[in-house]
Each structure stands twice: as C-alpha cells, then as structure tokens.
Coordinates of C-alpha atoms in Angstrom, one line a residue:
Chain R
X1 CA 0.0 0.0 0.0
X2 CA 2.8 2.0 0.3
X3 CA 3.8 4.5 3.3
X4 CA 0.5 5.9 4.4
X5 CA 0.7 8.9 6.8
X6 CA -2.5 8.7 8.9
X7 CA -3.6 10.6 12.0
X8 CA -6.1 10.4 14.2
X9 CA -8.9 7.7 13.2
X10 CA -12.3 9.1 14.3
X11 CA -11.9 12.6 14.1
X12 CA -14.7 15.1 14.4
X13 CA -17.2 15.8 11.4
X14 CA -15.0 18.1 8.5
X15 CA -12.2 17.8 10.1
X16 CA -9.5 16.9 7.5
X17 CA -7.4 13.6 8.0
X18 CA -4.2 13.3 5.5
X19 CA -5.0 10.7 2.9
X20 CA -2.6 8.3 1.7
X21 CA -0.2 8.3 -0.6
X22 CA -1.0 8.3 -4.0
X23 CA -4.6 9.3 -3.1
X24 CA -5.4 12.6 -4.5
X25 CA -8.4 15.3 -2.7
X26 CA -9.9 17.1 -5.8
X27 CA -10.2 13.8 -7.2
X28 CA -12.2 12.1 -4.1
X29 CA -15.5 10.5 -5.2
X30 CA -17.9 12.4 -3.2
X31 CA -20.5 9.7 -3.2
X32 CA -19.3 6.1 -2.9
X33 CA -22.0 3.0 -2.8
X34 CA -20.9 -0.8 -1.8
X35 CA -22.3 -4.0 -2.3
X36 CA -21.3 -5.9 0.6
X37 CA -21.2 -9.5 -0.8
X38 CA -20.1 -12.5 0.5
X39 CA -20.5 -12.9 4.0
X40 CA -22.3 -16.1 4.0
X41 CA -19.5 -17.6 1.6
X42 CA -16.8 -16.2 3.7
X43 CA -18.5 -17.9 6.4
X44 CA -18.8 -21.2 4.9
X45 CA -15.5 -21.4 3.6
X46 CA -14.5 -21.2 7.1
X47 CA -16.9 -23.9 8.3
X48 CA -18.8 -21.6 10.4
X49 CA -22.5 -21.1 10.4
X50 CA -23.4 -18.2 8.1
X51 CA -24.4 -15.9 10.8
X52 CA -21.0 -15.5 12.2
X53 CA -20.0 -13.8 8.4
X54 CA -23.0 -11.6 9.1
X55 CA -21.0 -10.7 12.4
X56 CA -17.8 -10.8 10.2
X57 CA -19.4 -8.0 7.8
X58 CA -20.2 -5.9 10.4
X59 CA -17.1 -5.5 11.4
X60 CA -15.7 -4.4 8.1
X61 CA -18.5 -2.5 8.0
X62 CA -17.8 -0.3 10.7
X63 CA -14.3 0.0 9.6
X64 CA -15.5 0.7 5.4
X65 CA -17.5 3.6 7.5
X66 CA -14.4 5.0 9.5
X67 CA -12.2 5.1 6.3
X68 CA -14.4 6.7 4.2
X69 CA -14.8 9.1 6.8
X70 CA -11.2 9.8 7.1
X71 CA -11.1 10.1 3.6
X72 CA -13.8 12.7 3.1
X73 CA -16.1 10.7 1.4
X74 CA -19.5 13.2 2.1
X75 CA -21.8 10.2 1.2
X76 CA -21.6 6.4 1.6
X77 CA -24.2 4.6 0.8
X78 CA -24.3 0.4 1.8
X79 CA -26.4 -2.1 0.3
X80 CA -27.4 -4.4 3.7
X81 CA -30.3 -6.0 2.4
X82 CA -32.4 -6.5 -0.6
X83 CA -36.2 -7.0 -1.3
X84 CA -34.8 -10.5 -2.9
X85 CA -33.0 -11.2 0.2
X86 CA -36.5 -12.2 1.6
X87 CA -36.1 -15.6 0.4
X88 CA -33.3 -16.8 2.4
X89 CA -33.9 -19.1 5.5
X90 CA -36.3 -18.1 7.9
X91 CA -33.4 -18.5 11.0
X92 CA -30.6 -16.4 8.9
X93 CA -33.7 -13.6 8.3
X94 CA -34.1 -13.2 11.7
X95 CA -30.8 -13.1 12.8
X96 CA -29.8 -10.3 10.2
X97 CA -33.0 -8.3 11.6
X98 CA -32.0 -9.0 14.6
X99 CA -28.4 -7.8 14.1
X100 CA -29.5 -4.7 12.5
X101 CA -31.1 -3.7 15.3
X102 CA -28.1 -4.1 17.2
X103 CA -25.7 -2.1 14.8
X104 CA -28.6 1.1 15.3
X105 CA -28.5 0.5 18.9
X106 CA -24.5 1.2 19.0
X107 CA -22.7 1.6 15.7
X108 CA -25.0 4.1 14.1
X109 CA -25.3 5.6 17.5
X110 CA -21.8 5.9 17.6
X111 CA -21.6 7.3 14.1
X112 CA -24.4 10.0 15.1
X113 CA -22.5 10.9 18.3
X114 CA -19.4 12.0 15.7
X115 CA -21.5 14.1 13.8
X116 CA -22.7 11.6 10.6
X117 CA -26.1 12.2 9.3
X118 CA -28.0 8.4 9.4
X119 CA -30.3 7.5 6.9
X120 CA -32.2 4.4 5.6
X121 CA -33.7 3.6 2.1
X122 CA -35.7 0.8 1.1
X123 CA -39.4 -0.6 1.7
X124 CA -39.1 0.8 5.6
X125 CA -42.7 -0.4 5.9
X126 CA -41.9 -4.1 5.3
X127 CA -39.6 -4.2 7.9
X128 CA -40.3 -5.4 11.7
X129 CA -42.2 -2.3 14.0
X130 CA -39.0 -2.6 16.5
X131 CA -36.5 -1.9 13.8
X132 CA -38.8 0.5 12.0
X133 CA -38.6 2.7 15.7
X134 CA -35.0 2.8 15.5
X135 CA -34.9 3.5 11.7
X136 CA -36.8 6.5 12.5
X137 CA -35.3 7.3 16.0
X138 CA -31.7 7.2 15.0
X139 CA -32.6 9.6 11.2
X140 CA -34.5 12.1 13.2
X141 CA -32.0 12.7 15.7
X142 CA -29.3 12.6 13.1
X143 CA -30.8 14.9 10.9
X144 CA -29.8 18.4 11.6
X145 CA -25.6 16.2 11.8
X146 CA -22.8 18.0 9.0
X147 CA -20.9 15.3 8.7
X148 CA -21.0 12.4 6.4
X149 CA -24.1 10.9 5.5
X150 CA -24.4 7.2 6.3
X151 CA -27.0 5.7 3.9
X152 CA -27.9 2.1 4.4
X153 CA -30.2 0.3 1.9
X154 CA -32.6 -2.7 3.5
X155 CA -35.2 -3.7 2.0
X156 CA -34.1 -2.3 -1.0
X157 CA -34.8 -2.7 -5.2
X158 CA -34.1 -0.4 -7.6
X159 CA -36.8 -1.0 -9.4
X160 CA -39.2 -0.2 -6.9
X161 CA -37.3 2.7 -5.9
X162 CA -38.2 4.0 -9.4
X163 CA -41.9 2.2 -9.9
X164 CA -42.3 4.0 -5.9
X165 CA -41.3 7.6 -7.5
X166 CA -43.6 7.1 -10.6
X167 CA -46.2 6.7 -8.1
X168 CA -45.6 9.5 -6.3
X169 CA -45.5 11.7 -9.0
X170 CA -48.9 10.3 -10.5
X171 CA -50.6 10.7 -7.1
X172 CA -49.7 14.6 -7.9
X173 CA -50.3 14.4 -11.4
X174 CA -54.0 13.1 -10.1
X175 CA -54.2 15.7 -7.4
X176 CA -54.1 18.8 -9.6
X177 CA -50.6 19.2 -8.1
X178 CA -48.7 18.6 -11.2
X179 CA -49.5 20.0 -14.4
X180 CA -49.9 17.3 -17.0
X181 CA -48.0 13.9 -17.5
X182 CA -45.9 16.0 -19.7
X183 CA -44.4 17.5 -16.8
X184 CA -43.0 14.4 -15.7
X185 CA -39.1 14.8 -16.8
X186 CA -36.0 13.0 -15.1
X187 CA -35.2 15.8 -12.8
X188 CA -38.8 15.4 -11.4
X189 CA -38.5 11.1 -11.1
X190 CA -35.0 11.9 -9.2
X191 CA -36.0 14.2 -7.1
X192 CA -38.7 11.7 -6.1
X193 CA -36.1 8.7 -5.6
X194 CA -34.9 7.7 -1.6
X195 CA -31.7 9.0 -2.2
X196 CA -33.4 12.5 -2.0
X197 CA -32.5 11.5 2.1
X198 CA -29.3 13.4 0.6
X199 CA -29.5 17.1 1.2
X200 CA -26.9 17.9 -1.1
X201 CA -28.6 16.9 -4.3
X202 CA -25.4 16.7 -6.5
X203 CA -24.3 13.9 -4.1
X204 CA -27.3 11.7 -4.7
X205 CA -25.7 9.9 -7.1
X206 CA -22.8 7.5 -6.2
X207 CA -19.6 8.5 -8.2
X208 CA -18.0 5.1 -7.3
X209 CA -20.0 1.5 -6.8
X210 CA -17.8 -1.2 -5.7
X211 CA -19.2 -4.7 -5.4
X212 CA -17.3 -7.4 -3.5
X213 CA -16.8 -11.0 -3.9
X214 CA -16.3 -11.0 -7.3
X215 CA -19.6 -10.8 -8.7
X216 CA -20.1 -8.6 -11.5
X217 CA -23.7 -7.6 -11.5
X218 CA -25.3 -4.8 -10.0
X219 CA -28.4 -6.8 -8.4
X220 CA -31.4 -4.3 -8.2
X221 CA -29.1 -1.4 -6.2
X222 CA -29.5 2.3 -7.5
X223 CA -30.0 1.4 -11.0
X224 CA -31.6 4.9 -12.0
X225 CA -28.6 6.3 -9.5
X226 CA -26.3 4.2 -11.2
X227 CA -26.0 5.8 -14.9
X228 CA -22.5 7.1 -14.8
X229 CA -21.3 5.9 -11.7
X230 CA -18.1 3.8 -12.4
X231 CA -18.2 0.4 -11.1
X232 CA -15.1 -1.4 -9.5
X233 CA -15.7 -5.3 -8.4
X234 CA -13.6 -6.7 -6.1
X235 CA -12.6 -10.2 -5.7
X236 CA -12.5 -10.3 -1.7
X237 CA -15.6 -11.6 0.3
X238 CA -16.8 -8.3 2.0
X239 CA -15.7 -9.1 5.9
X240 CA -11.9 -9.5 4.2
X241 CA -12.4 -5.9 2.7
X242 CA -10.2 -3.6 4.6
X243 CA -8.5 -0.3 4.9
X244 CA -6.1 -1.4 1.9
X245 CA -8.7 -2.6 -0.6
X246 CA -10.7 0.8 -0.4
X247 CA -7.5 2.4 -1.2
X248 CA -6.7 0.6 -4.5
X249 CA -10.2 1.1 -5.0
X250 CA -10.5 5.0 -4.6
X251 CA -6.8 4.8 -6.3
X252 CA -8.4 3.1 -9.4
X253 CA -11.1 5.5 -9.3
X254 CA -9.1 8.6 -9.5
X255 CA -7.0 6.7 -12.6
X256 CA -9.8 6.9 -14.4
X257 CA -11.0 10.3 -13.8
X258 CA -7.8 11.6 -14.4
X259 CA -8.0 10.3 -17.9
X260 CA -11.5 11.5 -18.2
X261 CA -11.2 15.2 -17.3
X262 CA -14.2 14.8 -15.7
X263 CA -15.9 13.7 -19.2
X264 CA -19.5 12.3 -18.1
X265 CA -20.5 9.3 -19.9
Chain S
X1 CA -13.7 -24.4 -35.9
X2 CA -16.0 -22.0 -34.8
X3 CA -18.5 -24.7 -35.4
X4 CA -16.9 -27.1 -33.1
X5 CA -16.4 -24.4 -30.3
X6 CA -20.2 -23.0 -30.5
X7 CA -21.1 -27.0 -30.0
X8 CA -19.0 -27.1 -27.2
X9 CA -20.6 -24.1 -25.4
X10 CA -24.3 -25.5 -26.1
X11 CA -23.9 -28.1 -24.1
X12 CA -24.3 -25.5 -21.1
X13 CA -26.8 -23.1 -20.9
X14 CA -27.1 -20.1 -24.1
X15 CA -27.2 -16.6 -23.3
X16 CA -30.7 -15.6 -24.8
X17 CA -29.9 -12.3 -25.2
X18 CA -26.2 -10.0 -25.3
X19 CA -26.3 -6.4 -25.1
X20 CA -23.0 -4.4 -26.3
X21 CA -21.7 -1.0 -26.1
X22 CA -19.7 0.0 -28.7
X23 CA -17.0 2.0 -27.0
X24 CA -13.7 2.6 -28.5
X25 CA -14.3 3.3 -31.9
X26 CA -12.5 6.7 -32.0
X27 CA -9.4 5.2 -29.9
X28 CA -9.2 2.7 -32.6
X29 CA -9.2 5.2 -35.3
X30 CA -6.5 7.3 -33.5
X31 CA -4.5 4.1 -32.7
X32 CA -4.3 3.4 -36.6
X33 CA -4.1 7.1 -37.7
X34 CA -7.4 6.8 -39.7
X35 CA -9.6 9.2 -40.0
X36 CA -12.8 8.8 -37.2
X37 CA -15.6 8.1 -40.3
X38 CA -13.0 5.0 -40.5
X39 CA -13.1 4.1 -36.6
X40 CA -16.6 4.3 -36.7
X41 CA -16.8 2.0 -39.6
X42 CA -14.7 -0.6 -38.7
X43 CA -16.9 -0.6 -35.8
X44 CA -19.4 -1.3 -38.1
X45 CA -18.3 -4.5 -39.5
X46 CA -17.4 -5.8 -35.9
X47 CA -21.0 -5.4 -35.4
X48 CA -22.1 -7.6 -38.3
X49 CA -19.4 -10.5 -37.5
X50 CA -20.5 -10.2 -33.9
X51 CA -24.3 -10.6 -35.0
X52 CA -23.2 -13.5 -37.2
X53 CA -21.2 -15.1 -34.6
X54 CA -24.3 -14.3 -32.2
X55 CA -26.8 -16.4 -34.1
X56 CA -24.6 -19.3 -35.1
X57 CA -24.2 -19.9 -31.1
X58 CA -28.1 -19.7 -31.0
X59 CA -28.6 -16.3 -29.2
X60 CA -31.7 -14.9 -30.1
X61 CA -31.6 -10.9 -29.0
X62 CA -28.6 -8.3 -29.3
X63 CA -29.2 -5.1 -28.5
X64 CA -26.3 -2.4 -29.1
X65 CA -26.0 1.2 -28.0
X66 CA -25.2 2.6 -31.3
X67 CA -26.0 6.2 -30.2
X68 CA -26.8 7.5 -26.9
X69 CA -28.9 11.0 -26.1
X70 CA -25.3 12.4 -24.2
X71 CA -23.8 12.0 -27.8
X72 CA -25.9 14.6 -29.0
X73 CA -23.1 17.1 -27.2
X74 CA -20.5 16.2 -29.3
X75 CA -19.3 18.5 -31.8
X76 CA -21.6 18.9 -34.9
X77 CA -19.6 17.5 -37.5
X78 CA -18.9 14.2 -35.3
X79 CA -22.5 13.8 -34.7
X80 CA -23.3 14.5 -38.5
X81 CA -20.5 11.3 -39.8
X82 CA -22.1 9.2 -37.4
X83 CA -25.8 10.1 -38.4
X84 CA -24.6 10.1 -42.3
X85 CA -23.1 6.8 -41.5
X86 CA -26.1 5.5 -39.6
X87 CA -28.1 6.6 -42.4
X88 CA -26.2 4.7 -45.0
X89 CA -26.1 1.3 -43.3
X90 CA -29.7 1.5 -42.3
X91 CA -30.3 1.8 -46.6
X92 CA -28.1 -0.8 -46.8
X93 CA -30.0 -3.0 -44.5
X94 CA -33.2 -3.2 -46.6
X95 CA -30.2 -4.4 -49.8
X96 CA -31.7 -8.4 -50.3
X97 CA -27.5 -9.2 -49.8
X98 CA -27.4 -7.7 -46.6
X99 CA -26.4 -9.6 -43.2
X100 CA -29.6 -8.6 -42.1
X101 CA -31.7 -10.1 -45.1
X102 CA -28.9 -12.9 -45.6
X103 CA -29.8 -14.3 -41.4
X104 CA -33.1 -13.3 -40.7
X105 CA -32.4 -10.2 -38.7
X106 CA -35.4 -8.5 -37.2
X107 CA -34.7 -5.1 -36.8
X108 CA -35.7 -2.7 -34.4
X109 CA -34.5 0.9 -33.2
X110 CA -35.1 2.2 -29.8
X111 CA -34.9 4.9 -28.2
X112 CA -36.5 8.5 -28.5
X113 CA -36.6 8.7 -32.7
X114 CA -38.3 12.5 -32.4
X115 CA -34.5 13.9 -32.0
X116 CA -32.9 12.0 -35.0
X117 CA -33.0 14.0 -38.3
X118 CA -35.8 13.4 -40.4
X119 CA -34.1 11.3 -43.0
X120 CA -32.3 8.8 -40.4
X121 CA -35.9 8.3 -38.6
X122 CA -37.8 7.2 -41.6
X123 CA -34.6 5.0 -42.7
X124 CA -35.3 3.6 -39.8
X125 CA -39.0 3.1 -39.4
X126 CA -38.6 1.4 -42.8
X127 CA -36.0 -0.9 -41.8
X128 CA -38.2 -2.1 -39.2
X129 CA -41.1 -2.6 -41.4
X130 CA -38.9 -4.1 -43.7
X131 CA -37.4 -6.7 -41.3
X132 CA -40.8 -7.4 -39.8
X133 CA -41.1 -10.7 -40.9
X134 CA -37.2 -12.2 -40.5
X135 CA -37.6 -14.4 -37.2
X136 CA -33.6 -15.6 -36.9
X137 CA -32.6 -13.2 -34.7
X138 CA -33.7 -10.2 -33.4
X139 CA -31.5 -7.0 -33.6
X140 CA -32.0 -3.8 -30.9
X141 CA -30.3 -0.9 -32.0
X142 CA -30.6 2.0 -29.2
X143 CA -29.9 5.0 -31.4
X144 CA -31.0 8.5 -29.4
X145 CA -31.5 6.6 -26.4
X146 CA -30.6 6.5 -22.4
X147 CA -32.0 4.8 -19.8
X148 CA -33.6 7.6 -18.1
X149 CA -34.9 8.9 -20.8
X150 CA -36.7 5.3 -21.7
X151 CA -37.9 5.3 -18.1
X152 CA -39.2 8.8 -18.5
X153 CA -41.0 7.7 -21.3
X154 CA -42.5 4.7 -19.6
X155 CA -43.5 6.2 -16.9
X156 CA -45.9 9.4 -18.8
X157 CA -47.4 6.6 -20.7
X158 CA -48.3 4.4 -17.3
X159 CA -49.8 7.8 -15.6
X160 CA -51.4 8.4 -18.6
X161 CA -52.6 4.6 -19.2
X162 CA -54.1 4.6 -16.1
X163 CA -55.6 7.5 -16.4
X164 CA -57.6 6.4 -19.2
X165 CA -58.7 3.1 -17.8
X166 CA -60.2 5.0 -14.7
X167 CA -61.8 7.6 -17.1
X168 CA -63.2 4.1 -19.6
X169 CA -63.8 2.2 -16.5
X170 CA -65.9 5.1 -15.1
X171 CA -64.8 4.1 -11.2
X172 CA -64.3 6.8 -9.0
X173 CA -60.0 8.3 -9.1
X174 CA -59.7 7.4 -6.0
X175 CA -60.4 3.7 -6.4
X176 CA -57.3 2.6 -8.5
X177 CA -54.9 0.7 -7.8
X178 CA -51.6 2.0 -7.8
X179 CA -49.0 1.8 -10.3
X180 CA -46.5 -1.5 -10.2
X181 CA -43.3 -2.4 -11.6
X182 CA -45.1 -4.5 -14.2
X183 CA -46.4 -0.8 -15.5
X184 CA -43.4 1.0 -16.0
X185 CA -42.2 -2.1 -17.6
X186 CA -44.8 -2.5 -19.9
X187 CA -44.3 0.4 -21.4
X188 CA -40.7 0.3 -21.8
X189 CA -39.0 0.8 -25.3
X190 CA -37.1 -2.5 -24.8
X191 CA -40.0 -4.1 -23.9
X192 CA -39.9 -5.9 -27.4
X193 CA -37.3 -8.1 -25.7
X194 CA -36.5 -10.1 -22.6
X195 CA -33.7 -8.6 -20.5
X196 CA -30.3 -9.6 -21.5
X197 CA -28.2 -12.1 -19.8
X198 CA -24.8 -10.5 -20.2
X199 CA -23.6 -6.8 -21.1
X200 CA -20.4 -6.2 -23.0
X201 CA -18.6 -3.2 -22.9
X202 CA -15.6 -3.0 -24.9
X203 CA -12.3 -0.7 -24.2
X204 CA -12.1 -1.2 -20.4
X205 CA -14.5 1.3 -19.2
X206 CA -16.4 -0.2 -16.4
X207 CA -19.6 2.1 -16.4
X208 CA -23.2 1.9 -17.6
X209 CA -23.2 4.9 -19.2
X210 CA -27.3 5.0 -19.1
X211 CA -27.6 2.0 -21.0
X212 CA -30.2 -0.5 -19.9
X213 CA -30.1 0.3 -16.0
X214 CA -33.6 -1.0 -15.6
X215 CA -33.1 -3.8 -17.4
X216 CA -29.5 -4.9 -16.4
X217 CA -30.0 -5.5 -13.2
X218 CA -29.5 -9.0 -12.6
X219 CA -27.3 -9.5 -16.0
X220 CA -23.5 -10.7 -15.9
X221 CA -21.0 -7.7 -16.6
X222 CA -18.1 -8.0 -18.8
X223 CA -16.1 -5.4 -19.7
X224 CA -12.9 -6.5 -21.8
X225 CA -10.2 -4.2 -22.9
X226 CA -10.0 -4.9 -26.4
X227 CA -11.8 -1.5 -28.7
X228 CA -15.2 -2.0 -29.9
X229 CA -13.2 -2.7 -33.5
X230 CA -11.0 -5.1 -31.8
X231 CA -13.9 -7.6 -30.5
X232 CA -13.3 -10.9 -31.5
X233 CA -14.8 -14.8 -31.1
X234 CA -12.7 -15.0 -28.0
X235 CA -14.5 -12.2 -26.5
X236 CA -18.1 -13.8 -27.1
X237 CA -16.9 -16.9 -25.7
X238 CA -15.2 -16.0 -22.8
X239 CA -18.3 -13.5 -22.1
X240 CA -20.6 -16.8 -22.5
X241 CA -18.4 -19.1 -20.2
X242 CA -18.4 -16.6 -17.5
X243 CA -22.6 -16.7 -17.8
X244 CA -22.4 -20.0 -17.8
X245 CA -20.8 -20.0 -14.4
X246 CA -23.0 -17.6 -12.8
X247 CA -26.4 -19.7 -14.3
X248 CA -28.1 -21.4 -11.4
X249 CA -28.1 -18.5 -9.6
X250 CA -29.0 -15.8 -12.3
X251 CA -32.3 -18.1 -12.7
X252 CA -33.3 -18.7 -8.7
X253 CA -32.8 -14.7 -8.7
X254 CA -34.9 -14.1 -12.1
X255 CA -37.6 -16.4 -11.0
X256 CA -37.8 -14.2 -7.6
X257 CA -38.4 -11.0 -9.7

C-alpha cells in the first residue's frame, strides 16, 4: 500500500485527516456505494455457520465507514439488504434483523455521536415495527448532523425505488398538483427517488459502486442512481475488505478520472 | 472451428440475449491514424461478425447502443458522420445481400426517434417494417436513447394509461390501484425483448453509461479491454463461459423478480 501517513482515526465531522499516498483530494468520489457481498461464503469457507460472516461484515462495515470518513467521502451509501434477500432461511432472516437492530442501537449511535447524518432507504414499511422505531429514531436525531451521510439500503430494489417515484408523481399528477403527465421529466423522477434522504442533491448519485466477492452484477441497487457511476468489483468476500482494498479502489477510481477530465459518460 | 467451439458451449446453458456498447471506436481510429468516419466503420463491420457469430451460437436478441442522447453534445460534425453513416447502413440494411436479409435479422430501433434528423428516422422506421417478418434473430439498436430517458417515457405513458382506464372504467380516481413495476415495464422501449443475460462493454471502461439500467439488473458484466473494433470470437466466448458459471443463480434470482 505504500507508506501511508495517517492521524487520528475518528476525528470530528469536516475535520481533514491526511489521505494516503498516491490518493489525490480534488479527485475524491464524493458519493461512494458498496455492495457488501459475500459474507455467507466467507462464512462457509471457514466452516462456520453463516451468521457469524453476518458478524464478520459488520465489522468491516464499521471500519469501510471509518475510512471513508477519514477520507472525506460526504456520502456512503451500503447495500445491507435487498427485497430479494426475503427468500433466504427463515433463521438467517431473523438473525440479520436482529443484528440490524443491534448495529442502530450502537454503531449508528456511535456514528451520530461523531456528527454523521443516518439514513435508511428501502421498503421501511416491510420491515419489523421494533426496527422500524430505531430506523426512524436514529434519522431524526441525526438529521440536523454536518458530517458524512451514512446511507444504508434494507429492504431495498431499484426497481421499486423507481416504480415507488412514478407513483408519487402520479398521485400529484391526479391531485391537480402537477401539471400534466408531460411534466413528468427526469429531474422530477429523481427528485422523487430515496436517495433525496441526501440534502446535497449533487451527491445523490454515487460516483464510485464497488461490489465485492467478485460478482459482477449490480443486483437491483440504484439502478436509475447508477448511470454514470463507475463500477469497481472486487474479488475479496466483503468481511476480508479492509483499509487497503478501499484504497486501491478509490486509487483506481481517480486513474480513471484523471484520464476522463471529468468527461461524463 | 467456430462450429466445433459453439457445439462445445451448447452443451451448457445459451445466453438468450447479449447487449453491447460499442466504445472505443475513435481510440481505434486514432491508434491506426485513420480518420474517425474509419473508426466508426470498422466498428461497423465488428458489429455484423459479432451478430453472425451471435446467431450461429443460438442467441436470439442483441441489442447495441449505437447512439446515446449524451452523444448529442459532441461536436456537430462528429454527430453528422455518425448520423450520415447510420443513415447509410440502415439503406443498406433493406439491400436483399445484406447480413440482415442474408440471417433473418429483425430489426428494431429504440430509443427517443423524435431527436434523430428526419431522413435517419424514416430509414429507420422502414428498416423495421422491412425486417418485420425475419424471425432468426432479433437486432435492438438503441440510437438517441438513455436509460432515463426510456424510463421517463415509460412512466408518462403508465400515468397516462391509467388515467384512461379510470376515465373508460368510469370508477371513481380514487379507487385505483396504484402503479407496479409491471407498468413502467410495460411500457418500456425494450420491452420488445426479454432482458439480456450478459452486457459487453468493450475498451475497459467499467460504467453503464445510461444504458439498460432498468433492465440490467441481474445480468452478468463483462467489460474487456479490447476496442469496440477489436472484438473478437474469443471475447463472445469468454463472455458466455463466464454466464455460464454464474447460471443457477441468475435463474433462482430471475424467477424471484
């Protein structure tokens, strides 16, 4: 990785850690997304049950969260669960529920405590009444937080996320609210996408996607939110990703821009 | 040979349908000190070996993003050669020694036709009507086209198609049911097809660029290095081995959607 010169881990909301070397500021990604994949095989490779690489993710979870914080990342978005994850065993279900619950308890809390705005997209509604409390309790009192905005994704499709924002808008189209169907444009269907949880509007959009475990698909995440974002899949099972793998990551990233200039598509 | 390989590869499961972007034509032109006109047409006859290739192994949809909405930015004389080009291989199309006529190509072109010049949009209207009845393989050229925009699109004409059933079914606005992910789809552009197993884009680049987002999502991802020029058989294959591995999970998923 190459000498990296890096203070203090946690530091408070926009304060500005040094980056390491070879990573460049101007050409940050302000938005990065992750597909963290491959617990349960991580888990079975090692013989264990597959709840223990739930446990496993989490943990490089927590640390995916404190380096992209350290790197100025303003907007990291995670995908935890997906409206197709339904269909796994009823036992592993619960326990991931059950586990979310747990990372609101204390790792979001902890994020919130250092100043992170915590959000959540997805079908909120489909999830359990106890986790739906804490969804809400740990946004609201994160709200008014200038640091970097923790987005988690559960109970999440992007196809809905769109179908859900078509519906929206023709609820107002039906309510007088909205002109005509005419009206109906892309900025309008964005601005009606979850990822509006984003204040910042031109960071609703992730700049950088990376997908782990070697899977090269991008499985119903931010499909609309996906058009120019470039993608970066990574062999590693997602509780193996660590401080080292973001950084060739974010260090393949800017590569590209630089050769870009910035060109959009 | 080709024969032997493409036997080889049926014996495991067939993409149905391969969607390409066609990136690197320019590069390739630079690379070889041609003129662009020239990039863009050796792009062109990768294209037509690729479709060949395509329906000896049995695939029965490609779709290619020939021109994209974002294009539309590029300088005015770029955007003309490709749109005098475009025009000149869609006339060629409707020729009885075409590729097209020659293997039963069904062509169709999607995207948002109002912005192509008025000779290029009848070209192509034609060209479909004139491939209507070829039932080899079907062809999806995306030509003024993004995603967004096709979703856009999709979704006026499912608030409007509701609409009207609630005015022709007389029932009270309030009473409808809401709209569904089977609406928007049905009134996507690409509807004509089923969504493709596996995305090529050629020349490294490892983004979408508003290409199919709706319809890629559970589709296998290839993105080679070779320029859209460059493509080869060992491209196709490799791209088709790698779907091949991913199979019996791309189906539990597709069933679930």
């Amino acid at each position: 990785m190459g000498s990296s010169i890096i203070k203090s881990s946690c530091g408070t909301g926009g304060a500005y850690e040094e980056l390491p070397e070879g990573l460049e500021k101007e050409l940050m990604p302000k938005h990065v997304a992750v597909i963290m994949d491959g617990n349960r095989r991580w888990a079975k490779s090692r013989g264990l049950p597959v709840q223990l690489g739930h446990i496993a993710g989490r943990r490089a979870m927590k640390q995916l969260t404190r380096n992209c914080k350290k790197f100025g990342v303003q907007v990291l978005t995670v995908f935890a669960f997906s409206t197709e994850n339904w269909i796994r065993p009823k036992e592993e279900v619960n326990f991931l529920m059950n586990l979310f619950e747990e990372v609101i308890r204390s790792d979001m809390e902890e994020l919130i405590q250092n100043d992170v705005r915590v959000s959540v997209v997805g079908n909120v509604g489909g999830l359990r009444p106890s986790l739906q409390s804490l969804i809400s309790s740990s946004s609201e009192r994160s709200k008014d937080n200038k640091g970097m905005d923790m987005v988690t994704a559960l109970n999440y499709s992007g196809r809905h996320d769109i179908t859900e924002a078509t519906k929206q808008i023709a609820r107002k189209v039906k309510d007088g609210v909205l002109g005509s169907v005419e009206d109906i444009d892309e900025t309008l269907i964005e601005k009606h996408l979850q990822t509006n949880v984003i204040e910042e509007s031109s960071y609703r959009n992730p700049d950088l996607l990376i997908r782990t475990s070697g899977e090269l698909r991008l499985s119903n995440f931010m499909l609309w939110q996906s058009a120019y974002t470039e993608l970066i899949f990574v062999d590693k099972l997602f509780p193996d990703f660590n401080e080292g793998d973001l950084v060739e990551a974010l260090t393949l990233f800017q590569k590209r821009q630089r050769r870009y200039g910035g060109h959009k598509y | 040979m080709r024969k032997s390989l493409f036997r080889i590869l049926s014996v495991g499961p067939i993409p149905n349908h391969i969607a390409f972007i066609l990136d690197g034509n320019r590069r390739y032109a630079k690379k070889r000190n041609l003129n662009e006109g020239m990039g863009y047409r050796a792009g062109f006859l990768s294209l037509m070996t690729l479709c060949k290739y395509c329906c000896e192994l049995g695939v029965k949809y490609v779709t290619i993003y020939a021109f994209s909405i974002d294009n539309f930015k590029r300088k005015p004389h770029e955007v003309d050669a490709v749109m005098d080009l475009m025009l000149e291989k869609i006339q060629g199309m409707l020729k009885e020694e075409s590729i097209v006529s020659q293997y039963g190509v069904r062509v169709y072109f999607i995207g948002n036709l109002e912005l192509l010049n008025e000779h290029v949009r009848q070209a192509a209207v034609k060209a479909m009507e004139a491939t209507s009845n070829n039932d080899k393989i079907v062809l999806l050229i995306c030509v003024a086209y993004t995603s967004t925009d096709e979703i856009v699109h999709a979704a006026r004409e499912s608030c409007e198609a509701k609409r009207a059933r609630v005015r022709s079914s007389g029932a009270r606005e309030g009473n409808e049911e809401e709209l569904k992910v089977v609406d928007i789809e049905r009134h996507m552009y690409m509807g004509v097809a089923p969504d493709p197993d596996i995305l090529v884009r050629t020349s490294g680049e490892t983004r979408l660029s508003n290409f199919l987002l709706w319809q890629t999502s559970n589709c296998v991802l290839y993105s080679p290095r070779a320029l859209w020029p460059e493509i080869g058989l060992r491209h196709l294959v490799w791209a088709v081995l790698n779907y091949q591995r991913v199979f019996p999970l791309l189906e539990r998923r597709r069933k679930q959607m």
